[in-house]
Coordinates of C-alpha atoms and ligand atoms in Angstrom, one line a residue:
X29 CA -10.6 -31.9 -17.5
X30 CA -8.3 -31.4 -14.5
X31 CA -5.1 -31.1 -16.7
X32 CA -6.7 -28.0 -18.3
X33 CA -8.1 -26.6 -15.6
X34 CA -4.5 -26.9 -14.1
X35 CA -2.9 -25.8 -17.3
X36 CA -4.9 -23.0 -17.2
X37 CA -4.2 -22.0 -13.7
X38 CA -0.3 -22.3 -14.4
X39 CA -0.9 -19.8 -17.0
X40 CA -2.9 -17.4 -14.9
X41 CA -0.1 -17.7 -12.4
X42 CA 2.9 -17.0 -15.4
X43 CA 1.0 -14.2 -16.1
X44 CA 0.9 -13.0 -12.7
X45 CA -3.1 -12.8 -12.9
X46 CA -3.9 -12.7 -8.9
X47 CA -7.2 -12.7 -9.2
X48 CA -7.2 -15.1 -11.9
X49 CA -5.3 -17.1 -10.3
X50 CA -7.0 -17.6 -6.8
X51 CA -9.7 -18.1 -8.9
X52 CA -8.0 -20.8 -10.7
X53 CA -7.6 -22.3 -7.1
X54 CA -10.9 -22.4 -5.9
X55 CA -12.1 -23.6 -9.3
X56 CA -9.8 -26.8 -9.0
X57 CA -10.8 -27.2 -5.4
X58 CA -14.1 -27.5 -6.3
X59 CA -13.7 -29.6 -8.7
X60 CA -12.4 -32.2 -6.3
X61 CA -8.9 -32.1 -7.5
X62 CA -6.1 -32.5 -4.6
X63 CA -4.5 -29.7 -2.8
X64 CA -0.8 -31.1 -3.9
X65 CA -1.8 -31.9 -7.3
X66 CA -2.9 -28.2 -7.4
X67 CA 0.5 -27.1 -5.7
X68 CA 2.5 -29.2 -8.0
X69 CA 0.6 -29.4 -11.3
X70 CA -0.6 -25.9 -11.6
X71 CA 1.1 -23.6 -9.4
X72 CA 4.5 -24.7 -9.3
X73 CA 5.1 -24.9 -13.0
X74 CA 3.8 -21.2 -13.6
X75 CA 6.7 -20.3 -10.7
X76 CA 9.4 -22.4 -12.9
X77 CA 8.2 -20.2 -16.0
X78 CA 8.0 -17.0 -14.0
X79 CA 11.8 -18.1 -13.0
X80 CA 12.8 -18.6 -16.8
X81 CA 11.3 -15.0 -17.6
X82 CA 13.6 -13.7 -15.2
X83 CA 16.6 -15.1 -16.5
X84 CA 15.6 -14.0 -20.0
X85 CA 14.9 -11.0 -18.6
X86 CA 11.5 -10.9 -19.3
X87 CA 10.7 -10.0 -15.7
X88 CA 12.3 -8.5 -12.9
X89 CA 12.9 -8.1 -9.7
X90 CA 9.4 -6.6 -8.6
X91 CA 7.7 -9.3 -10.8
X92 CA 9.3 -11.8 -8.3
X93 CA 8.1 -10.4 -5.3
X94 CA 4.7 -10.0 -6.7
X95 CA 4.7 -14.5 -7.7
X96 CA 5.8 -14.9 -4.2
X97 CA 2.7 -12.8 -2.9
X98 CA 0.5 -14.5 -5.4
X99 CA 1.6 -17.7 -4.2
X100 CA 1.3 -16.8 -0.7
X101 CA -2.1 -15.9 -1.1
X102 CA -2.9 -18.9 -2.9
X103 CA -1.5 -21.1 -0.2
X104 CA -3.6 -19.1 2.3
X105 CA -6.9 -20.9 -0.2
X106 CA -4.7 -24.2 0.2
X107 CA -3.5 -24.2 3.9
X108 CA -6.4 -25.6 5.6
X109 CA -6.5 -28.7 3.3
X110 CA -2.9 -29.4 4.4
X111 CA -3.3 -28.9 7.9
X112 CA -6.4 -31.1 8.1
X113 CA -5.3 -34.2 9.4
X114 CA -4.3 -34.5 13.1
X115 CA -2.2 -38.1 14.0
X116 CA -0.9 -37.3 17.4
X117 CA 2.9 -35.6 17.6
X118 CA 5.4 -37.6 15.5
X119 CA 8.4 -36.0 16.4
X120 CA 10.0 -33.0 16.5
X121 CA 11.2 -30.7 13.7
X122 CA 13.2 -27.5 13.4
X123 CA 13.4 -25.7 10.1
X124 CA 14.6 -22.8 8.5
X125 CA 16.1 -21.1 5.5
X126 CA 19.7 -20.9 5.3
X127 CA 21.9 -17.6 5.5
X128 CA 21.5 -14.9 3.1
X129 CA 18.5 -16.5 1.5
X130 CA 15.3 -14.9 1.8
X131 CA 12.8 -17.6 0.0
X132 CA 10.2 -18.8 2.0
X133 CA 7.1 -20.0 0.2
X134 CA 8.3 -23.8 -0.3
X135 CA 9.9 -24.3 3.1
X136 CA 6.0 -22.9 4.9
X137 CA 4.6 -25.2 2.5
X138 CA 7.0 -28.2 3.9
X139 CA 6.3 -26.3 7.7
X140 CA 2.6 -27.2 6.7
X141 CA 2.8 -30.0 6.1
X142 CA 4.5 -31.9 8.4
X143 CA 2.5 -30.1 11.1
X144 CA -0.8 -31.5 9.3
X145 CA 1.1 -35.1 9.5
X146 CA 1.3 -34.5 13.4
X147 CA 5.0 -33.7 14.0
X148 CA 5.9 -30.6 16.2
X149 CA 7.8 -28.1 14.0
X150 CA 9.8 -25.2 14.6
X151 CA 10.3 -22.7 12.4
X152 CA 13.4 -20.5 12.4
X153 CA 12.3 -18.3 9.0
X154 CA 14.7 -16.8 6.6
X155 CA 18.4 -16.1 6.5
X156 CA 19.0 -18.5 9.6
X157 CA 22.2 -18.0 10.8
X158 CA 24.4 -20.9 12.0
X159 CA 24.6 -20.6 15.1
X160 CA 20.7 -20.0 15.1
X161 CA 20.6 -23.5 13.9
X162 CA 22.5 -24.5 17.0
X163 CA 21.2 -22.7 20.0
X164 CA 17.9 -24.2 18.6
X165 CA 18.7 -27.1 18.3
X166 CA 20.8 -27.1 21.9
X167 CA 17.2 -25.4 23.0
X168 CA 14.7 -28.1 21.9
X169 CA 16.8 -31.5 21.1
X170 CA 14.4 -31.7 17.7
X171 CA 14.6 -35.4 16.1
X172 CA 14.9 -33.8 12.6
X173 CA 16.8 -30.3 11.3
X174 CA 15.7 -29.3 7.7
X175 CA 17.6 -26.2 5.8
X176 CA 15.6 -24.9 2.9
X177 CA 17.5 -23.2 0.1
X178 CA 16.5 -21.7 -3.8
X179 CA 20.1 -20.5 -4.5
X180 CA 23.2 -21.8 -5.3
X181 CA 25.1 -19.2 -3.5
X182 CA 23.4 -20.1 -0.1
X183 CA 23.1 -23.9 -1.0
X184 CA 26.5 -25.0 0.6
X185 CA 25.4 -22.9 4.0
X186 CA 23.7 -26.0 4.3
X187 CA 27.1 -28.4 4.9
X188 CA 28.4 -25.5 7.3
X189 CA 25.4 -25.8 9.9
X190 CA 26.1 -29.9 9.2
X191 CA 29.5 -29.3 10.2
X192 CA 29.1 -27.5 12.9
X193 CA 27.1 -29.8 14.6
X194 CA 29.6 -32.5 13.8
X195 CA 32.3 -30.0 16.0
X196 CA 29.6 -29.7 18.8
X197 CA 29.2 -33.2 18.9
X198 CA 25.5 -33.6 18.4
X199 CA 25.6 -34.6 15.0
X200 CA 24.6 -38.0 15.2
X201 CA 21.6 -37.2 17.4
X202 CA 19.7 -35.9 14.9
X203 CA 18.4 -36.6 11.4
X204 CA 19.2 -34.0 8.7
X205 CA 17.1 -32.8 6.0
X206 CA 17.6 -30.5 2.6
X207 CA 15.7 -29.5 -0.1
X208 CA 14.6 -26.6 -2.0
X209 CA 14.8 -26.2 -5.7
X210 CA 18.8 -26.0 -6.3
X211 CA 18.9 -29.0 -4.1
X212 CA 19.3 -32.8 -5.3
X213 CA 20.3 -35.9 -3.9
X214 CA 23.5 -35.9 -4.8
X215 CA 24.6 -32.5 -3.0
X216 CA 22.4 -34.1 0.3
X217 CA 24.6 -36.9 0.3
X218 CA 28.1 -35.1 -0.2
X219 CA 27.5 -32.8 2.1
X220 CA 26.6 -35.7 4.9
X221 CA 22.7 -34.6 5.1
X222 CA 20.3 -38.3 5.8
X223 CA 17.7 -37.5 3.6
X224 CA 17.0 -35.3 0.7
X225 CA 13.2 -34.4 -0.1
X226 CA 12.2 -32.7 -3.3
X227 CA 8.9 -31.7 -2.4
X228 CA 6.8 -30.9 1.0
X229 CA 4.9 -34.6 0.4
X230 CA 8.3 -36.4 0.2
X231 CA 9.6 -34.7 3.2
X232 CA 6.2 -35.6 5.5
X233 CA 6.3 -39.2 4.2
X234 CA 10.2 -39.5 4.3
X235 CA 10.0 -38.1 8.0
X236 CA 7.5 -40.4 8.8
X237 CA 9.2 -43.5 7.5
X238 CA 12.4 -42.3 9.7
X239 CA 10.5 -42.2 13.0
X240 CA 8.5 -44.9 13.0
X241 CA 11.4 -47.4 11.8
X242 CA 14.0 -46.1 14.5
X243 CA 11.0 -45.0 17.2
X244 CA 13.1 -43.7 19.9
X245 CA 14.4 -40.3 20.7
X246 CA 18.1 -40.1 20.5
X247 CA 18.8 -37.0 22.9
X248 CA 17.7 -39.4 25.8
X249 CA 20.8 -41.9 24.7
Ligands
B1M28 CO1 14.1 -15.8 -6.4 N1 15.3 -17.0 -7.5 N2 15.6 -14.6 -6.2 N3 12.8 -14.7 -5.5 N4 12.8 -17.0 -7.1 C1 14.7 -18.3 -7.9 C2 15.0 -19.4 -6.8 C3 15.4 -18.6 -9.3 C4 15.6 -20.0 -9.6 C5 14.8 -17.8 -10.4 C6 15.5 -17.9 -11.7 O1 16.4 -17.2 -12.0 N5 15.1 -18.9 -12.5 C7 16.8 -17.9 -9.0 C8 17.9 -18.7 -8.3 C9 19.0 -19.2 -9.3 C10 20.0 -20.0 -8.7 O2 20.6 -19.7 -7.7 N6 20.2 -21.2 -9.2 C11 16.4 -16.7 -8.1 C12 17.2 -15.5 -7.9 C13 18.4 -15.4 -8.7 C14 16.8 -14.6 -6.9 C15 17.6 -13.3 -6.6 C16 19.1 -13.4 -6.4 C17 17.2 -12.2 -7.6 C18 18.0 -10.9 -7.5 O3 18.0 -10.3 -6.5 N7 18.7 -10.6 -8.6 C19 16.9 -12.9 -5.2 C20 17.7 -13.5 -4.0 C21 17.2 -13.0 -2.7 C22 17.8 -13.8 -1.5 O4 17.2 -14.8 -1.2 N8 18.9 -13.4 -1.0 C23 15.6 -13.5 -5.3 C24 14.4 -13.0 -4.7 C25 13.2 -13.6 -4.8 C26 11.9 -12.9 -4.1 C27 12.2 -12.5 -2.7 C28 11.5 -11.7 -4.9 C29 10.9 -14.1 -4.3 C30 10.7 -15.0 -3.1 C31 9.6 -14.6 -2.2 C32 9.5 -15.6 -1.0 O5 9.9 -16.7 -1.0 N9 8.9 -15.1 0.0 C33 11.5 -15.0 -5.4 C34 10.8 -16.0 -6.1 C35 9.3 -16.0 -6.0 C36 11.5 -16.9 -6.9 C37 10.8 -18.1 -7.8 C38 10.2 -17.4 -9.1 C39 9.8 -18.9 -7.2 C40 10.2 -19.6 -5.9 C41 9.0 -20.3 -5.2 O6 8.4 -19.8 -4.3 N10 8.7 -21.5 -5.8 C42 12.1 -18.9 -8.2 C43 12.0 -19.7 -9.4 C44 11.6 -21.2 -9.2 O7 11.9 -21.7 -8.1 N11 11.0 -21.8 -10.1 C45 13.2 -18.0 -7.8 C46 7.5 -22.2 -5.4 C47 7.8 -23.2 -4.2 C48 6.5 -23.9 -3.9 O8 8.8 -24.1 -4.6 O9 10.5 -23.1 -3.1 O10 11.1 -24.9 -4.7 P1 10.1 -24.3 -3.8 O11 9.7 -25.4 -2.7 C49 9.4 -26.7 -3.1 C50 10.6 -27.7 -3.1 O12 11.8 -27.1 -3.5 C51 10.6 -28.3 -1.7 O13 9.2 -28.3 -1.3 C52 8.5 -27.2 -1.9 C53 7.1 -27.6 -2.5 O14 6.7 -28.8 -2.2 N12 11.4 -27.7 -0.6 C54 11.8 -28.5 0.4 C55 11.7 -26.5 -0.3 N13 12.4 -26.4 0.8 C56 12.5 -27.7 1.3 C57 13.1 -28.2 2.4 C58 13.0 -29.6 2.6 C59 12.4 -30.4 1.7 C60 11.8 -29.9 0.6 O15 13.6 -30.2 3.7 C61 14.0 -29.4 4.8

């Protein structure tokens, strides 16, 4: 029963049905199903597919921008669940999309998260420039930076903003993260990141494992 209604809202969502798809949202809700499973079961796969009709050239630009408003008002239905549970502040956590990419809708859902987990987040937005990154960081001594990127052209950004933290001698104080859909493991750990997340659950619960198994704050050392 939940696997179709999911299916079905995955297709609404390919099909860039808005009302269809909120509908599809609220329907799962009510059936009890769980805000990620909704995010990652029915959502997220009708984005993949809206992605693959745009490489086919199926879809274009405008179709894009239309799934990302979709999606944003879909995580408007979802937000509250998220943000529901309040465990005192775990740490601090600046964020932000890399330079020259403008995609959003994964990294607010990460930004929700950890903020429902308790930590203190920061969010820099889009096409986050460097230095951005550093004054920030300079600003609020944070005990994580995660960089958010969708494309491949922006994805080694990423190692830049790494590297020039390592030149400003603050690298070790802090605990990097990366993710977004280009992203893997294997690019976090050759461009020196700590941890690589591939969805906004794995980055709360990773964040959460970090700070409770080192527990102090590094900027004071
Ligand atoms: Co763009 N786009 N887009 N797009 N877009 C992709 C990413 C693409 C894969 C589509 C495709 O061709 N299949 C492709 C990238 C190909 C590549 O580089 N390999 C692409 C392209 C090419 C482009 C343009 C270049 C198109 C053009 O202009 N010709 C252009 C670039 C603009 C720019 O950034 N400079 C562009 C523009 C856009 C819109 C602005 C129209 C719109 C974004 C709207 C917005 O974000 N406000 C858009 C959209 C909607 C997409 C797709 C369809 C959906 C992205 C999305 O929101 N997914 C996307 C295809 C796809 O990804 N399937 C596509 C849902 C979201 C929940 O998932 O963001 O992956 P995601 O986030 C996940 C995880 O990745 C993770 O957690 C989230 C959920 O739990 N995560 C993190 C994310 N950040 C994290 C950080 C962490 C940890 C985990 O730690 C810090």
């Amino acid at each position: 029963m939940d696997d179709e209604i999911l299916k079905s809202l995955s297709l609404k969502m390919e099909a860039l049905n808005i009302e269809g798809t909120l509908e599809g949202v609220k329907r799962a809700l009510n059936e009890g199903i769980p805000p990620f499973e909704i995010l990652k079961n029915g959502l997220s796969p009708g984005m993949d597919r809206i992605g693959q009709r745009f490489e086919r050239k199926e879809y274009f630009l405008s179709e894009l921008a239309f799934a990302g408003h979709i999606m944003k008002r879909a995580m408007d239905l979802l937000d509250p669940y998220f943000a529901s549970s309040h465990e005192g502040r775990l740490g601090r956590f600046l964020i932000g999309t890399v330079q020259g990419d403008l995609h959003d809708i994964g990294k607010n859902i990460v930004c929700t998260m950890l903020t429902g987990a308790g930590f203190e987040v920061y969010d820099l937005g889009i096409d986050v420039p460097d230095e951005k990154f550093l004054k920030k960081t300079l600003e609020i001594q944070p005990d994580f930076v995660g960089m958010s990127s969708l494309l491949t052209t922006t994805m080694l950004n990423m190692k830049r903003v790494i590297k020039l933290f390592q030149e400003k001698g603050i690298r070790e104080k802090l605990t990097i993260f990366v993710g977004g859909a280009v992203v893997t493991q294997a690019f976090a750990d050759e461009i020196g990141a700590d941890a690589y997340a591939k969805d906004a659950l794995e980055c709360t619960q990773k964040a959460k494992d970090w700070i409770t198994t080192r527990k102090r704050n590094l900027w004071s050392e």
